mmCIF file of C-alpha atoms and ligand atoms in Angstrom:
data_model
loop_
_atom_site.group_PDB
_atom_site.id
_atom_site.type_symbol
_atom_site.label_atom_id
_atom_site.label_comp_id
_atom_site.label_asym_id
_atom_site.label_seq_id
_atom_site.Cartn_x
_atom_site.Cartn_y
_atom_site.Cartn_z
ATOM 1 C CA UNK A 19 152.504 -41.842 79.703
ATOM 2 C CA UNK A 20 155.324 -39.364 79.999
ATOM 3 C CA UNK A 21 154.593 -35.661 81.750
ATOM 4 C CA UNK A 22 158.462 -34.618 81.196
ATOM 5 C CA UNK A 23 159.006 -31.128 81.833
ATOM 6 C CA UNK A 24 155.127 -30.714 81.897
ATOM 7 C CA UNK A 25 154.380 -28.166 84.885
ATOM 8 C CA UNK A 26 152.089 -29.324 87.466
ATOM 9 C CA UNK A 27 150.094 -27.091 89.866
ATOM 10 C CA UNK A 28 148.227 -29.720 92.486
ATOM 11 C CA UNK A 29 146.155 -27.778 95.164
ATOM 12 C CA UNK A 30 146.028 -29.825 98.248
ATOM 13 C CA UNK A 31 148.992 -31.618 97.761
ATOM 14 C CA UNK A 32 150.612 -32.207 101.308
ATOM 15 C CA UNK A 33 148.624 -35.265 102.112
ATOM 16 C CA UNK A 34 146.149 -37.697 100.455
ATOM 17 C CA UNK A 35 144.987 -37.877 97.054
ATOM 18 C CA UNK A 36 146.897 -34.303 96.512
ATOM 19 C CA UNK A 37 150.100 -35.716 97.681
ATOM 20 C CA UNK A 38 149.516 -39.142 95.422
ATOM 21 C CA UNK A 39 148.975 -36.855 92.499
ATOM 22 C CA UNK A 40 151.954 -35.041 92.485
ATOM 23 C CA UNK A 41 154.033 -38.347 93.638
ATOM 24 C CA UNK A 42 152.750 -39.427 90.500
ATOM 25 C CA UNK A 43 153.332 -36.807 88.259
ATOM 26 C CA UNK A 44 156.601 -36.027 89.202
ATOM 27 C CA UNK A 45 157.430 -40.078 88.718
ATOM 28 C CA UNK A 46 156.502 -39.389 84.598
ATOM 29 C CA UNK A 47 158.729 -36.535 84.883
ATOM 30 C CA UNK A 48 156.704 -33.453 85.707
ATOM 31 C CA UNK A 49 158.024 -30.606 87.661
ATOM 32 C CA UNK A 50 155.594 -30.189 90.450
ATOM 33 C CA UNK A 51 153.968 -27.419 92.785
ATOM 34 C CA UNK A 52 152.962 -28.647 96.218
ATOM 35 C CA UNK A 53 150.055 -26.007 96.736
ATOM 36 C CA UNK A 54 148.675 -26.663 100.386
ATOM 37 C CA UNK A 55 147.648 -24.492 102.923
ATOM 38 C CA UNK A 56 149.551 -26.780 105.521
ATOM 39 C CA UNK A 57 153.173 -25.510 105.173
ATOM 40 C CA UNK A 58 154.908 -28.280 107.177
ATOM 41 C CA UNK A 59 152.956 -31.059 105.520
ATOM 42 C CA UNK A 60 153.595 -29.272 102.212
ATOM 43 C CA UNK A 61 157.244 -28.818 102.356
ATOM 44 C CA UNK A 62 157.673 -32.605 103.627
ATOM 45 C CA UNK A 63 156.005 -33.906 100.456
ATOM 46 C CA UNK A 64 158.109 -31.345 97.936
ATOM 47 C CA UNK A 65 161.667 -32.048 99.990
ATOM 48 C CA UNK A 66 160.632 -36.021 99.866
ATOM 49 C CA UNK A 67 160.011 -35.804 95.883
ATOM 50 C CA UNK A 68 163.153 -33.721 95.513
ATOM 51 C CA UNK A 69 164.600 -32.210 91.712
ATOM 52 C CA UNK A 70 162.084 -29.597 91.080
ATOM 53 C CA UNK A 71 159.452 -30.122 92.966
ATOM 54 C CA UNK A 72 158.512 -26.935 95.241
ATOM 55 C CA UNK A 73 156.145 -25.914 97.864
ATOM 56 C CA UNK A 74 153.748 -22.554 97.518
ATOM 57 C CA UNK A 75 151.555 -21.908 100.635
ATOM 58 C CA UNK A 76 148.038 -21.389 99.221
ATOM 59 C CA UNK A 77 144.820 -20.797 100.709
ATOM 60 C CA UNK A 78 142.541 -21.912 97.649
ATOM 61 C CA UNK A 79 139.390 -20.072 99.131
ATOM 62 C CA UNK A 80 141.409 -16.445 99.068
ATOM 63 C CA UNK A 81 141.701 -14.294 95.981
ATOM 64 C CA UNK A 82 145.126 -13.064 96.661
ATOM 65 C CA UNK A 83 146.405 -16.191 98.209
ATOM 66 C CA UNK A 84 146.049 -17.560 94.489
ATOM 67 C CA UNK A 85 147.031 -14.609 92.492
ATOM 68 C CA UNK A 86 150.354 -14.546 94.075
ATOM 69 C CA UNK A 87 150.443 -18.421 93.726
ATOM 70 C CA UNK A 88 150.467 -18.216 89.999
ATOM 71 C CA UNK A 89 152.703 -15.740 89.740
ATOM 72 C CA UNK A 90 155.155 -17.239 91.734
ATOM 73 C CA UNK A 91 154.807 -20.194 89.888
ATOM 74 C CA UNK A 92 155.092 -18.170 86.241
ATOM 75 C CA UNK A 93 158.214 -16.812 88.058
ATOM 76 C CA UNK A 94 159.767 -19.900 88.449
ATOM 77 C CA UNK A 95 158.982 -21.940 85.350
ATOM 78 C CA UNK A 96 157.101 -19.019 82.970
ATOM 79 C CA UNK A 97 154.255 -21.595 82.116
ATOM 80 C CA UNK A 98 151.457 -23.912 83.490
ATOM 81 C CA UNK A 99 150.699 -27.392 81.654
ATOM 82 C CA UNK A 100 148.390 -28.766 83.653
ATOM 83 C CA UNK A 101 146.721 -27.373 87.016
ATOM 84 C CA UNK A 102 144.731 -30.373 89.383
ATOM 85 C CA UNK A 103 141.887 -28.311 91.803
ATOM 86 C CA UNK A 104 141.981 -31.010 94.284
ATOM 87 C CA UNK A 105 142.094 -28.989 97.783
ATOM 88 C CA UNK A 106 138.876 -29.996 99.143
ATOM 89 C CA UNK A 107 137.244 -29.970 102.880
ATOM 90 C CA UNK A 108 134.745 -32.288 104.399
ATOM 91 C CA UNK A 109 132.076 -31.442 107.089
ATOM 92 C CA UNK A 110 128.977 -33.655 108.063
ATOM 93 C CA UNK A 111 125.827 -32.837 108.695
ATOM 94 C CA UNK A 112 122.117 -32.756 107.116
ATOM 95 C CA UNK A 113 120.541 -29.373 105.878
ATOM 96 C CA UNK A 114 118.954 -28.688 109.308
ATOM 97 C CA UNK A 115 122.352 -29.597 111.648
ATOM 98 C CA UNK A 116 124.491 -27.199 108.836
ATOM 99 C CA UNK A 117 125.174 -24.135 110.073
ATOM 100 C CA UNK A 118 125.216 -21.164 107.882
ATOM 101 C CA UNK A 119 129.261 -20.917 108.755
ATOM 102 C CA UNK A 120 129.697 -25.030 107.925
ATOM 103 C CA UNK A 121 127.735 -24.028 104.535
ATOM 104 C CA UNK A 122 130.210 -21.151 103.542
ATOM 105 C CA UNK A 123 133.148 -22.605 104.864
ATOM 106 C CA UNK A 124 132.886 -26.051 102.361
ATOM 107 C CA UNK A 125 131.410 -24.046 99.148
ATOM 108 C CA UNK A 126 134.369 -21.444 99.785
ATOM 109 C CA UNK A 127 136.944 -24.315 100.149
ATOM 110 C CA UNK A 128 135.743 -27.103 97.261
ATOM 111 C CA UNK A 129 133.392 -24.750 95.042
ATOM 112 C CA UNK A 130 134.765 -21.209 95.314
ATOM 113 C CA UNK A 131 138.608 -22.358 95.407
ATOM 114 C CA UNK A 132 138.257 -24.483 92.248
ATOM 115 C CA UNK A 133 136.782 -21.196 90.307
ATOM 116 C CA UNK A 134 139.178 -19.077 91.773
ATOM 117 C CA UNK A 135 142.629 -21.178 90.831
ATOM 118 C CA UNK A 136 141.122 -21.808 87.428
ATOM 119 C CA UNK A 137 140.173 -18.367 86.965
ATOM 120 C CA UNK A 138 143.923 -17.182 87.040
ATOM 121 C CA UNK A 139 146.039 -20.158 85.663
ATOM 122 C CA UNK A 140 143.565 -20.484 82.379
ATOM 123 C CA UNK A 141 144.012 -17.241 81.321
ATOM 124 C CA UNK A 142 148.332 -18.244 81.678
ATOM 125 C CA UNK A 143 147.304 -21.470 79.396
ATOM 126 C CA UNK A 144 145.115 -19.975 76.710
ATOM 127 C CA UNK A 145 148.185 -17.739 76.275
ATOM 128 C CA UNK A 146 150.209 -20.884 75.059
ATOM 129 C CA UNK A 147 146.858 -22.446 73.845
ATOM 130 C CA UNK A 148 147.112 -25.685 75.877
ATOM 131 C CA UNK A 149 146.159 -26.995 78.849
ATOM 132 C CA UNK A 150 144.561 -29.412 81.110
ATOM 133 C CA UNK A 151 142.202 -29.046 84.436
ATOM 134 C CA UNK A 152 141.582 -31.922 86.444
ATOM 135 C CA UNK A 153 138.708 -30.952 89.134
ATOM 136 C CA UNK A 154 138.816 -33.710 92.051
ATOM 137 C CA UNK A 155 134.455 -33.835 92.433
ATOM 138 C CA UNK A 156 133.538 -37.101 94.136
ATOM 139 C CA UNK A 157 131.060 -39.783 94.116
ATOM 140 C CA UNK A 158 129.039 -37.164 96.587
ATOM 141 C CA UNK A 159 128.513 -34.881 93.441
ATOM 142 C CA UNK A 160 126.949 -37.876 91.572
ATOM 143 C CA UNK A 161 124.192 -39.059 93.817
ATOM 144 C CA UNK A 162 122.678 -37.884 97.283
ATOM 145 C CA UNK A 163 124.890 -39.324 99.882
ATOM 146 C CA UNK A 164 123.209 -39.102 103.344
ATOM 147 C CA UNK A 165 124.425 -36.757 106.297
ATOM 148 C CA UNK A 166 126.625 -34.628 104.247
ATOM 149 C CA UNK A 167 124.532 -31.842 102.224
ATOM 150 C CA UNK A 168 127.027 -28.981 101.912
ATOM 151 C CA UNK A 169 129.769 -31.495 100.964
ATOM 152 C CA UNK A 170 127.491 -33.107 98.536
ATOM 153 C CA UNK A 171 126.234 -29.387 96.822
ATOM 154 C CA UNK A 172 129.796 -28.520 96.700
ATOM 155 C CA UNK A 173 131.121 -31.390 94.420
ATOM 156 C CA UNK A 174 128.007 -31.255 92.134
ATOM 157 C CA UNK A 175 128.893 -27.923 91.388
ATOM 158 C CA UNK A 176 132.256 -28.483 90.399
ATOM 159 C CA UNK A 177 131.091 -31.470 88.095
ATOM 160 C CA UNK A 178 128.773 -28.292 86.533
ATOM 161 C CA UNK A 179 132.029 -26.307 86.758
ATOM 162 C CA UNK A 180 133.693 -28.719 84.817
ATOM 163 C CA UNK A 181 131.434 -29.081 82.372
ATOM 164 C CA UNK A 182 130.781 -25.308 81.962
ATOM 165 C CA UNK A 183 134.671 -24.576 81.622
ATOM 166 C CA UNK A 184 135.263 -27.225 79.328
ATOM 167 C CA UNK A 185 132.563 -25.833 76.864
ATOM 168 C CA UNK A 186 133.751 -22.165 77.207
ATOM 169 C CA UNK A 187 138.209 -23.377 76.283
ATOM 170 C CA UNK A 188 137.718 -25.985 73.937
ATOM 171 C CA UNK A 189 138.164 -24.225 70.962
ATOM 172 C CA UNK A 190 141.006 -22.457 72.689
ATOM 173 C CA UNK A 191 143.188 -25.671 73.620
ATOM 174 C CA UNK A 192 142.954 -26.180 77.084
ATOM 175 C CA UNK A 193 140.659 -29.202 77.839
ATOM 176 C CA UNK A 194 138.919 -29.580 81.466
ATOM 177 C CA UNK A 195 137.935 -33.342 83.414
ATOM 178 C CA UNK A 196 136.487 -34.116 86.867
ATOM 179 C CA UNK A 197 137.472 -37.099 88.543
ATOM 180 C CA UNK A 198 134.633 -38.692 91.458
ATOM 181 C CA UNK A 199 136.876 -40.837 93.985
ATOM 182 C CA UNK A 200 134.707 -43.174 96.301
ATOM 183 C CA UNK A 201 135.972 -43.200 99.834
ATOM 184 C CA UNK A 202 139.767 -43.193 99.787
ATOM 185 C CA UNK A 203 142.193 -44.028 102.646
ATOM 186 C CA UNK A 204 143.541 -40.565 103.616
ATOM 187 C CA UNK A 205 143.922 -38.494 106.310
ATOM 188 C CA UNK A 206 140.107 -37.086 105.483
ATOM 189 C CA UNK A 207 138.611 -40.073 106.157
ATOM 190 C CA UNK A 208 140.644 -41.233 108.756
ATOM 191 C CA UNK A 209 139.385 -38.568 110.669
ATOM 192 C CA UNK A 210 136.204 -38.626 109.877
ATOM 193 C CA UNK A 211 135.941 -42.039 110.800
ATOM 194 C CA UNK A 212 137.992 -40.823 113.978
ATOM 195 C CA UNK A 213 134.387 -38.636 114.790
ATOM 196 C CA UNK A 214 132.381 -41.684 114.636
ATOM 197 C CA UNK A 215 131.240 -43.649 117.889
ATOM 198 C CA UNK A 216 132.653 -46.741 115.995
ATOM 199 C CA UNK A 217 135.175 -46.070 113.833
ATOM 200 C CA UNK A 218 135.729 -49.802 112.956
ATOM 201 C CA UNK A 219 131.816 -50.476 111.874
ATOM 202 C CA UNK A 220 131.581 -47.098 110.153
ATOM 203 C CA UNK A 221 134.677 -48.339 108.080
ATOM 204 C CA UNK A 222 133.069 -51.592 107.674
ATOM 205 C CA UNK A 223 129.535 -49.915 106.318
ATOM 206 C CA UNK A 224 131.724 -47.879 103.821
ATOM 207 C CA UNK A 225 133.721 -50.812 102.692
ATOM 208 C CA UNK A 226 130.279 -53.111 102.372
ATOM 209 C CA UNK A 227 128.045 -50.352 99.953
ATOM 210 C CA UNK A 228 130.406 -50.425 96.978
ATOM 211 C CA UNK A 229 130.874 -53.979 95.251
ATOM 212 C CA UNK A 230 134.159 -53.896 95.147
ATOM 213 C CA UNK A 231 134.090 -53.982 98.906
ATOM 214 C CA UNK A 232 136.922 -52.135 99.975
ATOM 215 C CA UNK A 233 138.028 -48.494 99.983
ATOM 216 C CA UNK A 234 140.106 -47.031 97.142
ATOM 217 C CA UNK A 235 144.038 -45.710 97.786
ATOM 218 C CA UNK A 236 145.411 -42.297 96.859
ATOM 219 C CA UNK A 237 147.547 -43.854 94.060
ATOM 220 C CA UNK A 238 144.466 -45.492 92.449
ATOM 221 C CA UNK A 239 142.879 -41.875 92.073
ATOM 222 C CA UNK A 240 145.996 -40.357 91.332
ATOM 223 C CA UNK A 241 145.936 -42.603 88.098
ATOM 224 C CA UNK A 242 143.054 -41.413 87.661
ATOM 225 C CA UNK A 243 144.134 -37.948 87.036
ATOM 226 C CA UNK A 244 147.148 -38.283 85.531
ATOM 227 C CA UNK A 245 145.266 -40.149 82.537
ATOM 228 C CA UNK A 246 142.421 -37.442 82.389
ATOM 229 C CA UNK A 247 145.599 -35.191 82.219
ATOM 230 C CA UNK A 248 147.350 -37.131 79.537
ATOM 231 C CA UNK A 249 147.544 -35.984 75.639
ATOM 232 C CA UNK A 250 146.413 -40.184 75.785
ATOM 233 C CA UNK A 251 142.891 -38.792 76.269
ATOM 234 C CA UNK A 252 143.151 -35.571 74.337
ATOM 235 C CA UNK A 253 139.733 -36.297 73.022
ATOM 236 C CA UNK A 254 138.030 -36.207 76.594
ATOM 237 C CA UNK A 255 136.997 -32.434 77.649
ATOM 238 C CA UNK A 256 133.999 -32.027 80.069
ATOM 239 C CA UNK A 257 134.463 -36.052 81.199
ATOM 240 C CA UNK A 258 133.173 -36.776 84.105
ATOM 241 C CA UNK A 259 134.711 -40.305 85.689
ATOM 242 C CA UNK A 260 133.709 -42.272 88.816
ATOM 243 C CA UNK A 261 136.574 -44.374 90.247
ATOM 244 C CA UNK A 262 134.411 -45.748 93.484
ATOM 245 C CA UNK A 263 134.699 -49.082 93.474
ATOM 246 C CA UNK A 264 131.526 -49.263 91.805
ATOM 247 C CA UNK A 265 129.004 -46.941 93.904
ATOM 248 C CA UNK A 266 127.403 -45.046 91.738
ATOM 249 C CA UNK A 267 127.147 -48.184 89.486
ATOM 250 C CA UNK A 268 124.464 -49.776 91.665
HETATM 251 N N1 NAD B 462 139.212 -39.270 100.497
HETATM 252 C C1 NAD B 462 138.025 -39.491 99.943
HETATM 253 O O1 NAD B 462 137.333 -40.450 100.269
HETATM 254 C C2 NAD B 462 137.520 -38.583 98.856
HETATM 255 C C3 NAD B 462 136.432 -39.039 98.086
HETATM 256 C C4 NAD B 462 135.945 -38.217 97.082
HETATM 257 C C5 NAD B 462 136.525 -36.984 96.841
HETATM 258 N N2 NAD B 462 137.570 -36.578 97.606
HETATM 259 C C6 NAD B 462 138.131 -35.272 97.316
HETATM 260 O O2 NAD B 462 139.501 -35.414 97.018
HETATM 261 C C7 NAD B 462 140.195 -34.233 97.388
HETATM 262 C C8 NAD B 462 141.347 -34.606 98.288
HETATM 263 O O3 NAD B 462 140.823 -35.288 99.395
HETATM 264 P P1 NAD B 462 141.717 -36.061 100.475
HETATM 265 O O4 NAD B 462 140.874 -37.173 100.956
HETATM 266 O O5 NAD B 462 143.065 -36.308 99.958
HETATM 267 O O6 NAD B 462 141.724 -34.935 101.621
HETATM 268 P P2 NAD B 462 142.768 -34.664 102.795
HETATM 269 O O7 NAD B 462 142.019 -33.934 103.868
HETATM 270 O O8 NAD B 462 143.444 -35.929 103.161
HETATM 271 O O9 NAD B 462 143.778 -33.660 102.092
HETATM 272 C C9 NAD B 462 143.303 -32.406 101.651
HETATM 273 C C10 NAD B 462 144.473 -31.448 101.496
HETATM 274 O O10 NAD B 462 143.926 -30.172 101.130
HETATM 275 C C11 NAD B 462 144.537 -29.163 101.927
HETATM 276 N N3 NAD B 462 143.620 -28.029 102.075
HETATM 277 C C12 NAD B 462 142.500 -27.947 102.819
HETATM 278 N N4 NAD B 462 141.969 -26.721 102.722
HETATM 279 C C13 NAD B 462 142.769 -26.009 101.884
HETATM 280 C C14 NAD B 462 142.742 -24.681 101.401
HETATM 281 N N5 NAD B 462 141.792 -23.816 101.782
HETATM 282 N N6 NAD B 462 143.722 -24.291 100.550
HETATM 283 C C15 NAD B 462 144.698 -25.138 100.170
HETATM 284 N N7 NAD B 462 144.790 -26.405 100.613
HETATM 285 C C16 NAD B 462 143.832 -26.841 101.463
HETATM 286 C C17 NAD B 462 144.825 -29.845 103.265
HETATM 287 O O11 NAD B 462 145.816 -29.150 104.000
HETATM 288 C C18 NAD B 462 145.271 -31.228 102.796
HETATM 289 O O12 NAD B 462 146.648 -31.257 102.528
HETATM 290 C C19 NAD B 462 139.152 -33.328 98.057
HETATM 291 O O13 NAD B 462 138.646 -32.411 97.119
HETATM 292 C C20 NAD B 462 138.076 -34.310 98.480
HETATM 293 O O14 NAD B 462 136.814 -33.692 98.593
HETATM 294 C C21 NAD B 462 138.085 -37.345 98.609
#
């Protein structure tokens, strides 16, 4: 699988499963945008990949914040092959602990970012006729996971905004995937697990409902997406796949 000169926009890309993806990407020879909102984080990751990897400060949630992210991004390499909406926020809570703010804060982050980067780098693809979009959703999108409502809403509707997008551009070239990661060892979890009055059983509990029995790592997702990226799959638009260890199997 070869992304050589491919240009890759990955949103949430200073740590995680954002900073996996764009490990891997620029590995197969991509040239890679570290889009974070987290400018030291973000510039380690782009000065550790090195060649042409840079860093754009982006606040996926604000209009202009992505307007001017494209742009710089069309400045610097005129095109975009592939763009990965993988910023994404966690909160707890069930619908009666949520506050309203909580509520706005996650859809604006994982549901409202995800429309708003596709909205101005698709229009950039259909002018070349190709591309690829790779929404991170998550196994929370798939099933009702307890504690976590607004989380939950917000990664079933980007599994419906994948599914509506790819409709809309397949006819036009540019194909559109979700990926659903199960619980993955990154800084999110870590500190959710940090919340918890006992971190070590919490971990335990998440490990123990999946039967693979263990959590996944950011490189295992990032395969993930690279593949639902690759011309290898050029037949999958509006796919939908669960890498979770087997949770939503059950
Ligand atoms: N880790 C998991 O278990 C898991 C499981 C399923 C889905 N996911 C999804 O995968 C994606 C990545 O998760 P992760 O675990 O790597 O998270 P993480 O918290 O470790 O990293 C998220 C990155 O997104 C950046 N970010 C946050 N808000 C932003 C904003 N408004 N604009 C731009 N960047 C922003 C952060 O600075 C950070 O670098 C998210 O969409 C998450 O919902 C994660």
């Amino acid at each position: 699988m070869s992304f050589e000169d491919k240009v890759v926009i990955v949103t949430g890309a200073a740590v995680g499963i954002g900073k996996a993806t764009v490990i891997a990407f620029a590995e197969k020879g991509a040239k890679v945008v570290v889009a974070d909102i987290d400018v030291e984080k973000g510039k380690q990751t782009s000065s550790f990949i090195g060649g042409d990897a840079f860093f754009i400060e982006l606040n996926v949630a604000d209009r202009k914040s992505v307007n001017n992210m494209v742009k710089d991004v069309m400045n610097r390499f005129g095109r975009v092959d592939i763009l990965v909406n993988n910023a994404g926020i966690y909160y707890q809570g069930d619908v009666i602990e949520t506050t309203e703010e909580e509520w706005d804060k996650v859809m604006a982050v994982n549901l409202k970012g995800m429309y708003l980067c596709s909205h101005y780098v698709i229009p950039v693809m259909l002018e070349r006729g190709s591309g690829v979009v790779v929404n991170v959703a998550s196994e929370a999108g798939l099933v009702g996971i307890a504690d976590q409502v607004a989380y939950n809403v917000s990664k079933a509707g980007v599994i419906s905004l994948t599914k509506s997008m790819a409709v809309d551009f397949a006819q036009k070239g540019v194909r559109v995937n979700a990926v659903c990661p199960g619980t993955t060892e990154t800084p999110l979890v870590k500190n959710a697990l940090k919340r918890s009055k006992n971190p070590e059983n919490e971990r335990r509990k998440l490990e123990e409902c999946r039967p693979l029995n263990r959590l996944g790592r950011p490189e295992e997702i990032a395969a993930a997406i690279l593949a639902m990226a690759s011309d290898h799959l050029g037949y999958a638009t509006g796919s939908v796949l669960s890498i979770d260890g087997g949770y939503t199997a059950k």
